[in-house]
Amino acid sequence: MACIPRRLSQITLFNTKNLTLYHITLVVILCTTFYLIGIWQHSVGTTSSSAAAAFRSSVPCSSLKTTQLDFLPHHLPPDPPSETTRAAQFPPCDPSFSEYTPCEDVQRSLKFDRDMLIYRERHCPEKDELLKCRIPAPYGYKVPFRWPQGREFAWFANVPHKELTVEKKNQNWIKVEGDRFRFPGGGTMFPHGADAYIDDIDKLISLRDGSIRTAIDTGCGVASWGAYLLSRNILAMSFAPRDTHEAQVQFALERGVPAMIGVMASIRLPYPSRAFDMAHCSRCLIPWGQYDGLYLIEVDRVLRPGSYWILSGPPINWQKHWKGWNRTTDDLKSEQSRIETVAKSLCWKKLVQKDDLAIWQKPTNHVHCKANRKVFKRPPICYTQNPDMAWYTKLETCLTPLPRVSNIKEIAGGQLEKWPERLNAIPPRISSGSLPGITETVFVENSELWKKRVEYYKTIDHQLAETGRYRNLLDMNAYLGGFAAALVDDPVWVMNIVPVEADQINTLGVVYERGLIGTYQNWCEAMSTYPRTYDFIHGDAIFSLYKDRCEMEDIVLEMDRILRPESSVIIRDDVDVLMKLKNMMDGMQWDGRIVDHEDGPHERTKILFAVKQYWVASPLSQNQ
């Protein structure tokens, strides 16, 4: 039995050897056959090639009909323009536009009614009138003086106007000293300086205990009143029209003082109701007693409950000044009587009149005021209006009602903390639940978030981190004012913008309740300010907000207009938006780069940091 397996294996080995020999023989035969076939085909191909060559040489090319194959794609977007092409889209404007304010253009204003100064209101250019060029700085432009030195000085080359030094020569507003202006702090009604004038006010109402934080100065001149209030931790919003007093608001901004171009005419001031703790007029030439008290009614709308209105100049103390004012005693006495009547109809209490100052106080609620409408028929209470709507909203001769209270001692709208506690205390507009979706928790978290973000910004923009390098800051989409609040310890001020399109939630009232300032704005239009106003511009999702509302390039050109040379912007938005924006800024000769979100590279939101390069008009064109 042991021999059987061995025999089988020998038979298997013999069969395997025969099979292998067979395969080898078959492969040799096939290879030989294919080789012979290849030799035959090559000889035929040579003959055919010769025939083809003979045909090509005998037939001219022009008689051949050929088909061109198109391998180019036809369903792709065009290639982006080159860097040179993009830059050419934004050429420099003519030097005559160096102080161009699109919505307060002098020539355009002449088309509008002069009654009630309507022609000095905002009248913006139509879409086909928009400039597609970059506003030049005047020849010799220099970076402004740092604060607080800037309060006293400005470079003459930056605002080359001497009109005020002549018109206000005896009132100590402004003087020319070599290559610079000096601002002594004087004013029409404070010849001894704004500081001394403010001290006189402080003797009548307390300016140092933190209860007064926000103020508004109507007809501000060069804003010396607001400039000297800053040392008392009072932040003033100053405004004046662009009129014959050339560049007064421009001087204010050049000094590093908050200011805007504005006028009391036929539309509301661009601020929410109950915004300011104090309003001021020093010979601001506003006809307070006319038009059924329309302008005092508007001041009442923007004043907080219990706040103050201060008036100096005509007709106050007319018994002493009437000869110098070139007016009759009867005229001045009648004007003061009209003002007193309007103030009483608004339920204001006259606190004091001493020398050239008169001060009224708004009531803390409207319990008594609503009751006395039986005596004061006018102005009636406004029940249908939105008190915070103030973008191209017509003035009305009706009294803006304060929020309801449960008892006569309660402060309408809620009690505010004194400054600086006010900054981080829960704003009454939030604690009352009047802003849908914005809770106390949201407010606290937002404040902490912006502290983190601003700390990160300072690692990107070393000029922002450098104390004193920047003074005038602009936040294009402020929301709750968290960006400004995070910078409160730096020597800067922030204009907080709440776009009128911002998600239908009006948060500007919260900004003011925190003790900050700001205004409304539609970024499809120009801002009411001069060129080269701001040192730094911040925008959170602003281009996404305006994506389908207007052209991105128009917003970027406006940013370029109001940004000073060698100043910077930080824009946070979706990465696709920022890529388009970066290309545009390259065409405007800005140096920019996109960096990661503060939470890391996996966030779609990125941050664009850019610096506007220094360039000015040529000396030849400037002289022309």
XYZ file of C-alpha atoms in Angstrom:
624
model
C 0.000 0.000 0.000
C 2.950 2.341 0.611
C 4.128 2.104 -3.064
C 0.931 3.282 -4.706
C 1.249 7.035 -3.950
C 4.826 7.076 -5.267
C 3.782 5.624 -8.642
C 0.964 8.140 -9.023
C 3.311 11.063 -8.448
C 5.707 9.852 -11.155
C 2.878 9.613 -13.687
C 1.707 13.145 -12.766
C 5.236 14.553 -13.178
C 5.555 12.961 -16.690
C 2.245 14.468 -17.848
C 3.222 17.925 -16.545
C 6.504 17.887 -18.515
C 4.710 16.952 -21.754
C 2.168 19.722 -21.262
C 4.859 22.360 -20.746
C 6.704 21.290 -23.939
C 3.474 21.599 -25.873
C 2.857 25.172 -24.643
C 6.360 26.269 -25.569
C 6.010 24.915 -29.097
C 2.674 26.696 -29.571
C 4.039 30.075 -28.413
C 7.007 29.837 -30.819
C 4.697 29.126 -33.773
C 2.422 32.092 -32.941
C 5.288 34.548 -32.510
C 6.791 33.532 -35.843
C 3.445 33.960 -37.598
C 2.827 37.457 -36.182
C 6.354 38.533 -37.056
C 5.875 37.599 -40.712
C 2.521 39.409 -40.833
C 4.145 42.567 -39.421
C 6.839 42.582 -42.121
C 4.190 42.335 -44.815
C 2.064 45.221 -43.351
C 5.116 47.495 -43.112
C 5.895 47.037 -46.814
C 2.282 47.911 -47.746
C 2.277 50.983 -45.391
C 5.399 52.329 -47.022
C 3.779 52.177 -50.420
C 0.646 53.925 -49.087
C 2.701 56.655 -47.400
C 4.529 57.274 -50.654
C 1.242 57.576 -52.478
C -0.101 59.931 -49.852
C 3.023 62.067 -50.088
C 2.690 62.197 -53.843
C -0.947 63.275 -53.481
C -0.078 66.039 -51.003
C 2.603 67.379 -53.302
C 0.337 67.400 -56.329
C -2.730 69.006 -54.711
C -2.460 72.618 -53.423
C -3.430 73.260 -49.745
C -6.041 75.795 -50.725
C -8.131 73.123 -52.425
C -8.365 70.990 -49.284
C -11.416 71.308 -47.080
C -10.506 70.938 -43.384
C -12.469 71.190 -40.145
C -11.100 73.225 -37.198
C -11.781 71.543 -33.848
C -12.585 73.940 -30.938
C -11.323 72.665 -27.615
C -12.027 75.896 -25.644
C -14.647 75.805 -22.828
C -17.810 77.809 -23.466
C -19.651 77.464 -20.135
C -17.164 78.880 -17.646
C -17.028 82.402 -16.121
C -14.507 84.778 -17.694
C -11.060 85.005 -16.191
C -10.709 87.762 -13.556
C -9.103 90.949 -14.825
C -5.444 91.475 -14.219
C -4.127 93.557 -11.352
C -3.485 96.439 -13.742
C -7.072 96.376 -14.982
C -8.491 96.403 -11.453
C -6.325 99.329 -10.413
C -7.487 101.335 -13.411
C -11.105 101.076 -12.212
C -10.413 103.501 -9.363
C -8.295 106.387 -10.659
C -7.640 109.482 -8.534
C -10.361 112.144 -8.604
C -9.558 115.672 -9.642
C -7.907 117.599 -6.754
C -10.921 119.946 -6.699
C -12.789 117.093 -4.959
C -10.362 116.913 -2.019
C -13.096 118.059 0.425
C -16.035 116.464 -1.378
C -19.009 115.551 0.806
C -21.406 113.801 -1.617
C -24.653 114.264 0.341
C -23.904 117.872 1.319
C -22.567 119.079 -2.005
C -22.884 122.865 -2.244
C -23.870 122.918 -5.918
C -26.520 120.224 -5.520
C -27.980 121.959 -2.470
C -28.871 125.021 -4.543
C -31.596 123.001 -6.259
C -33.596 122.657 -3.034
C -35.907 124.871 -1.009
C -34.259 127.438 1.269
C -37.237 127.528 3.620
C -36.379 125.919 6.974
C -32.836 125.340 5.625
C -34.017 122.308 3.646
C -31.270 122.950 1.086
C -28.663 122.240 3.767
C -30.052 118.803 4.604
C -28.745 115.540 3.119
C -29.323 115.377 -0.638
C -27.307 112.465 -2.006
C -26.290 111.953 -5.655
C -28.234 109.574 -7.876
C -26.604 106.304 -8.882
C -25.427 107.655 -12.233
C -23.827 110.662 -10.470
C -21.619 108.631 -8.128
C -17.911 109.243 -8.435
C -15.902 106.157 -9.325
C -12.589 107.624 -8.282
C -10.503 108.063 -5.147
C -10.586 111.400 -3.300
C -7.057 112.846 -3.005
C -5.607 114.402 0.115
C -4.302 117.959 -0.332
C -0.638 118.375 -1.136
C 1.473 118.372 2.025
C -1.048 116.353 4.079
C 0.339 115.044 7.381
C -0.858 112.540 9.955
C -2.787 114.613 12.558
C -1.358 115.429 15.966
C -1.899 112.760 18.590
C -4.395 113.264 21.377
C -4.399 115.273 23.606
C -2.066 117.568 21.641
C -4.519 117.348 18.749
C -7.148 119.161 20.797
C -4.989 122.276 20.545
C -3.362 121.933 17.096
C -3.985 120.865 13.489
C -1.770 121.054 10.398
C -2.655 123.895 8.053
C -1.985 121.692 4.999
C -4.683 119.230 6.109
C -7.473 121.847 6.191
C -6.145 124.809 4.192
C -8.845 127.357 5.109
C -8.334 130.703 6.824
C -11.947 131.924 6.661
C -12.699 131.209 10.319
C -9.514 132.902 11.468
C -10.890 136.085 9.876
C -14.629 135.726 10.651
C -14.071 134.678 14.284
C -10.906 136.651 14.905
C -12.265 138.391 18.017
C -13.912 135.243 19.411
C -10.771 133.162 19.860
C -11.987 130.134 17.881
C -8.890 129.468 15.818
C -5.522 131.029 14.974
C -2.847 130.393 12.322
C 0.666 129.889 13.675
C 3.167 129.016 10.952
C 2.362 125.649 9.417
C -0.399 124.853 11.896
C -3.682 126.021 13.401
C -4.061 126.555 17.119
C -7.421 126.238 18.889
C -7.430 128.397 22.030
C -10.778 126.932 23.118
C -12.723 130.130 22.639
C -16.273 130.562 21.402
C -18.798 133.263 20.696
C -20.275 133.054 24.198
C -17.144 131.906 26.040
C -14.367 134.410 25.298
C -12.415 133.128 28.326
C -12.269 129.645 26.875
C -14.427 126.535 26.802
C -12.924 125.200 30.026
C -13.998 128.256 32.018
C -17.435 128.194 30.362
C -17.893 124.520 31.303
C -16.850 125.328 34.860
C -19.692 127.882 34.960
C -22.145 125.174 33.873
C -20.705 122.799 36.477
C -21.613 125.295 39.190
C -25.263 125.056 38.133
C -25.598 121.311 37.409
C -23.149 118.563 38.315
C -20.915 117.468 35.453
C -18.553 115.313 37.500
C -20.636 112.706 39.305
C -21.142 110.414 36.273
C -24.861 111.101 35.888
C -24.196 113.058 32.668
C -22.292 111.012 30.106
C -23.701 111.743 26.610
C -24.313 115.241 25.252
C -25.351 116.849 21.981
C -24.041 120.218 20.777
C -26.220 121.853 18.119
C -24.392 124.308 15.861
C -21.054 123.317 17.351
C -18.559 125.578 15.546
C -15.160 123.867 15.863
C -16.547 121.775 18.769
C -14.434 123.256 21.566
C -17.295 122.654 24.026
C -17.244 118.950 23.214
C -13.438 118.865 23.192
C -13.142 120.160 26.752
C -15.985 118.022 28.098
C -13.908 114.923 27.343
C -11.665 115.588 30.348
C -14.824 115.255 32.467
C -15.718 111.869 30.914
C -18.603 113.395 28.967
C -18.875 112.355 25.327
C -20.512 114.961 23.094
C -21.997 114.484 19.641
C -21.379 117.804 17.902
C -22.858 118.890 14.591
C -23.101 121.936 12.360
C -24.152 122.460 8.743
C -21.763 122.841 5.865
C -22.297 126.583 5.378
C -20.403 129.843 4.994
C -18.374 129.000 8.110
C -16.091 126.855 5.963
C -14.791 123.572 7.404
C -15.920 124.026 11.030
C -16.889 120.343 11.402
C -13.764 119.353 9.488
C -11.665 121.242 12.030
C -13.446 119.447 14.876
C -12.686 116.043 13.393
C -9.113 117.025 12.601
C -8.707 117.832 16.291
C -9.941 114.352 17.262
C -13.353 115.495 18.541
C -16.605 113.666 17.637
C -18.599 115.662 15.072
C -20.848 115.325 12.027
C -22.230 117.553 9.310
C -25.863 118.185 10.220
C -28.598 120.751 10.525
C -31.948 121.157 12.232
C -34.302 121.631 9.300
C -37.252 119.453 8.267
C -36.116 115.922 9.198
C -35.242 114.304 12.489
C -31.707 114.202 13.818
C -30.209 110.735 13.100
C -30.292 109.569 16.725
C -32.749 107.457 18.730
C -35.117 108.801 21.353
C -33.866 109.192 24.940
C -30.213 109.240 23.798
C -28.580 112.260 25.482
C -28.171 113.388 29.077
C -27.571 116.995 28.049
C -28.203 119.231 25.007
C -26.408 122.504 24.380
C -26.764 125.560 22.160
C -24.314 128.419 22.343
C -25.495 131.068 19.906
C -26.292 128.293 17.441
C -28.771 130.560 15.558
C -31.557 127.938 15.584
C -35.022 129.609 15.698
C -36.242 127.717 18.759
C -39.491 129.609 19.153
C -40.622 129.365 15.521
C -42.575 126.676 13.607
C -44.697 125.869 16.693
C -41.577 124.952 18.640
C -40.645 122.212 16.137
C -36.922 122.222 16.936
C -37.334 122.164 20.709
C -39.793 119.286 20.241
C -37.024 117.392 18.400
C -34.512 118.152 21.161
C -37.073 116.793 23.628
C -37.284 113.534 21.622
C -33.542 112.836 21.874
C -33.190 113.889 25.533
C -33.369 111.307 28.308
C -35.887 111.722 31.146
C -34.485 114.135 33.729
C -31.839 115.522 31.361
C -30.889 119.146 30.639
C -31.096 121.720 27.856
C -28.563 124.580 28.077
C -28.942 127.810 26.091
C -26.497 130.703 25.917
C -26.535 133.591 23.492
C -29.551 135.409 22.070
C -31.980 135.991 23.654
C -30.514 135.005 27.056
C -29.344 138.041 29.053
C -30.578 140.318 26.299
C -30.729 143.214 28.748
C -26.921 143.289 28.710
C -26.120 142.312 25.124
C -28.894 143.732 22.954
C -26.803 146.556 21.511
C -23.976 144.227 20.503
C -26.481 141.860 18.881
C -27.894 144.687 16.755
C -31.463 143.825 17.731
C -34.197 145.681 19.554
C -35.112 144.923 23.130
C -38.711 144.168 22.120
C -37.541 141.636 19.529
C -35.266 139.816 21.966
C -37.802 139.887 24.785
C -40.438 138.429 22.451
C -38.077 135.657 21.348
C -37.305 134.642 24.896
C -41.003 134.641 25.738
C -41.701 132.227 22.853
C -38.923 129.892 24.009
C -40.241 129.919 27.579
C -43.750 129.084 26.326
C -42.573 126.161 24.202
C -40.461 124.797 27.061
C -43.477 124.881 29.402
C -45.624 123.124 26.825
C -43.053 120.314 26.794
C -43.294 120.135 30.592
C -39.698 121.280 31.025
C -38.770 123.015 34.247
C -36.525 126.051 34.107
C -33.877 125.367 36.725
C -31.811 128.525 36.557
C -30.806 131.538 34.515
C -27.558 133.112 35.594
C -25.642 135.652 33.556
C -25.428 134.255 29.994
C -26.642 130.747 30.842
C -30.175 129.366 31.041
C -30.867 125.708 31.927
C -34.093 123.700 31.612
C -34.753 120.140 32.778
C -36.948 117.528 31.110
C -39.339 115.625 33.421
C -38.476 112.092 34.521
C -41.827 110.805 33.243
C -44.978 112.079 31.529
C -47.583 111.444 34.198
C -48.234 115.145 34.823
C -47.458 116.132 31.259
C -50.223 113.982 29.800
C -52.644 115.379 32.361
C -51.867 119.019 31.534
C -52.647 118.569 27.823
C -55.996 120.103 28.817
C -54.109 123.348 29.463
C -51.442 123.082 26.763
C -53.363 121.967 23.710
C -50.170 121.988 21.693
C -48.134 120.054 21.093
C -50.366 116.976 21.200
C -48.966 113.589 22.197
C -47.617 111.454 19.311
C -49.198 108.010 19.577
C -48.602 106.612 16.087
C -44.918 107.344 15.461
C -41.888 105.176 16.200
C -39.797 107.433 18.471
C -36.509 105.804 17.399
C -37.111 106.051 13.653
C -34.831 108.841 12.518
C -33.533 108.232 8.993
C -35.159 110.715 6.607
C -38.097 110.914 9.020
C -40.010 114.193 8.878
C -40.267 116.320 11.995
C -43.692 116.500 13.600
C -45.167 119.081 15.952
C -46.215 116.486 18.511
C -44.649 115.421 21.776
C -42.841 112.063 21.831
C -44.337 110.167 24.803
C -42.023 108.645 27.374
C -42.502 104.970 28.302
C -45.237 104.366 30.843
C -44.451 104.224 34.549
C -46.271 102.674 37.492
C -45.860 105.654 39.830
C -44.980 109.330 39.736
C -41.449 108.793 41.138
C -40.391 106.212 38.568
C -37.989 107.177 35.769
C -39.522 106.434 32.390
C -37.583 103.864 30.396
C -35.544 102.785 33.418
C -32.845 104.201 35.656
C -29.339 104.321 34.191
C -26.217 103.664 36.220
C -23.692 106.453 36.549
C -20.574 106.387 34.404
C -18.437 104.247 34.212
C -20.675 101.508 35.650
C -23.160 102.360 32.907
C -20.905 100.838 30.242
C -21.393 97.215 31.313
C -24.675 97.417 33.234
C -27.656 95.793 31.516
C -29.252 98.555 29.388
C -32.934 99.204 30.265
C -33.983 98.630 26.657
C -32.730 95.044 27.038
C -33.882 94.367 30.613
C -37.385 95.573 29.697
C -37.566 93.079 26.812
C -38.250 95.759 24.208
C -35.688 94.306 21.762
C -36.860 90.869 20.532
C -34.223 88.174 20.843
C -31.725 90.278 22.787
C -31.620 89.068 26.377
C -29.401 89.969 29.306
C -27.385 86.813 28.640
C -26.890 87.795 25.010
C -25.664 91.224 26.093
C -23.118 89.852 28.589
C -21.825 87.231 26.154
C -21.537 89.809 23.382
C -19.471 92.103 25.603
C -17.073 89.291 26.504
C -16.830 88.199 22.875
C -15.736 91.651 21.743
C -13.080 91.889 24.429
C -11.604 88.715 22.970
C -11.905 89.963 19.392
C -10.331 93.355 20.050
C -7.421 91.674 21.816
C -6.930 89.554 18.689
C -7.235 92.622 16.427
C -4.346 94.244 18.228
C -2.113 91.335 17.253
C -3.031 91.966 13.581
C -2.930 95.778 13.538
C 0.028 96.972 15.571
C -1.053 100.581 15.061
C -4.335 99.783 16.854
C -2.286 98.321 19.676
C -0.038 101.402 19.813
C -1.460 103.807 22.380
C -2.276 107.161 20.797
C -1.704 106.179 17.143
C -5.427 106.257 16.395
C -8.012 108.716 17.675
C -11.168 108.706 15.495
C -12.650 105.231 15.031
C -15.715 104.117 13.070
C -17.689 100.902 13.556
C -19.835 100.370 10.445
C -22.158 97.805 12.069
C -22.010 98.357 15.816
C -24.939 96.164 17.022
C -24.688 96.548 20.845
C -21.509 98.647 20.859
C -19.267 95.806 22.030
C -16.323 96.842 19.841
C -16.345 100.388 21.249
C -16.831 99.151 24.810
C -13.752 96.936 24.529
C -11.646 100.014 23.638
C -12.979 102.287 26.357
C -9.649 102.460 28.199
C -7.753 103.546 25.073
C -7.468 107.263 24.144
C -9.963 106.851 21.285
C -13.614 107.535 20.556
C -15.829 105.378 18.346
C -18.669 106.474 16.072
C -21.049 103.516 16.377
C -23.140 103.065 13.248
C -26.366 101.088 13.261
C -27.327 100.533 9.607
C -30.984 101.262 8.941
C -31.181 97.835 7.273
C -29.749 95.901 10.252
C -32.145 92.983 10.684
C -35.076 95.196 11.636
C -33.748 95.450 15.221
C -32.832 99.007 16.167
C -30.025 98.722 18.726
C -28.691 102.301 18.646
C -30.668 103.122 21.799
C -28.685 100.418 23.619
C -25.422 101.992 22.439
C -26.453 105.295 24.012
C -27.683 103.655 27.213
C -24.157 102.242 27.583
C -22.754 105.791 27.506
C -21.450 105.552 23.940
C -22.375 107.596 20.867
C -23.348 106.793 17.299
C -25.733 107.453 14.441
C -27.896 105.768 11.825
C -26.562 105.237 8.308
C -27.487 103.632 5.016
C -24.153 102.507 3.551
C -25.546 102.684 0.024
C -25.163 106.436 0.579
C -22.267 108.586 1.706
C -21.754 109.489 5.345
C -22.296 113.075 6.536
C -18.653 113.745 7.137
C -15.627 115.185 5.395
C -12.905 113.207 3.614
C -10.110 111.869 5.835
C -12.236 111.810 8.970
C -11.290 108.466 10.556
C -8.058 106.727 11.546
C -9.584 103.262 11.670
C -12.718 101.616 10.238
C -14.197 98.367 11.510
C -16.937 96.375 9.820
C -18.600 93.182 11.017
C -20.484 91.396 8.175
C -21.262 94.772 6.619
C -20.731 93.598 3.040
C -22.912 90.538 3.528
C -25.631 92.847 4.865
C -25.498 95.006 1.721
C -24.840 92.175 -0.742
C -27.969 92.720 -2.869
C -28.673 96.333 -1.918
C -25.927 98.266 -3.696
C -22.529 97.886 -5.332
C -19.644 96.745 -3.161
C -17.294 99.144 -4.935
C -19.394 102.165 -3.903
C -19.117 101.201 -0.228
C -15.371 100.643 -0.586
C -14.917 104.014 -2.288
C -16.810 105.682 0.552
C -14.513 103.973 3.044
C -11.543 105.255 1.067
C -13.005 108.786 1.105
C -13.439 109.004 4.866
C -10.260 107.114 5.860
C -7.057 109.014 6.479
C -3.858 108.123 4.571
C -1.772 105.474 6.360
C -4.795 104.429 8.415
C -6.343 100.989 8.441
C -9.491 98.910 8.273
C -10.483 95.546 9.725
C -13.403 93.798 8.046
C -14.753 90.435 9.226
C -17.025 88.533 6.850
C -17.428 85.322 4.875
C -14.223 84.275 3.114
C -15.798 84.518 -0.366
C -16.903 88.085 0.325
C -13.456 89.027 1.600
C -11.733 87.586 -1.476
C -13.753 89.936 -3.701
C -13.142 92.803 -1.318
C -9.395 92.135 -1.239
C -9.235 92.326 -5.050
C -11.061 95.652 -4.963
C -8.765 97.082 -2.308
C -5.741 96.023 -4.330
C -7.147 98.130 -7.168
C -7.351 101.078 -4.763
C -3.695 100.718 -3.790
C -4.397 99.484 -0.282
C -2.040 96.979 1.330
C -4.178 94.129 2.618
C -4.136 90.530 3.756
C -6.722 88.012 4.901
C -6.091 86.261 8.201
C -7.868 83.528 10.107
C -10.761 83.960 12.505
C -9.734 84.325 16.148
C -11.091 80.795 16.754
C -8.853 79.239 14.118
C -8.637 78.383 10.399
C -11.717 76.144 10.260
C -14.147 79.077 10.501
C -15.616 80.386 7.228
C -15.570 83.885 8.645
C -12.164 85.455 8.057
C -10.656 88.861 8.808
C -9.371 91.313 6.214
C -6.778 93.770 7.449
C -5.766 96.593 5.104
C -3.863 99.895 5.228
C -4.589 102.842 2.963
C -1.374 103.999 1.334
C -0.167 107.582 1.603
C -0.810 109.598 -1.547
C -1.725 113.241 -2.124
C -2.558 115.620 -4.945
C 0.416 116.936 -6.879
C 1.632 120.455 -5.988
C 0.899 121.675 -9.510
C -2.726 120.524 -9.521
C -3.192 121.796 -5.959
C -2.163 125.307 -6.998
C -4.506 125.213 -9.953
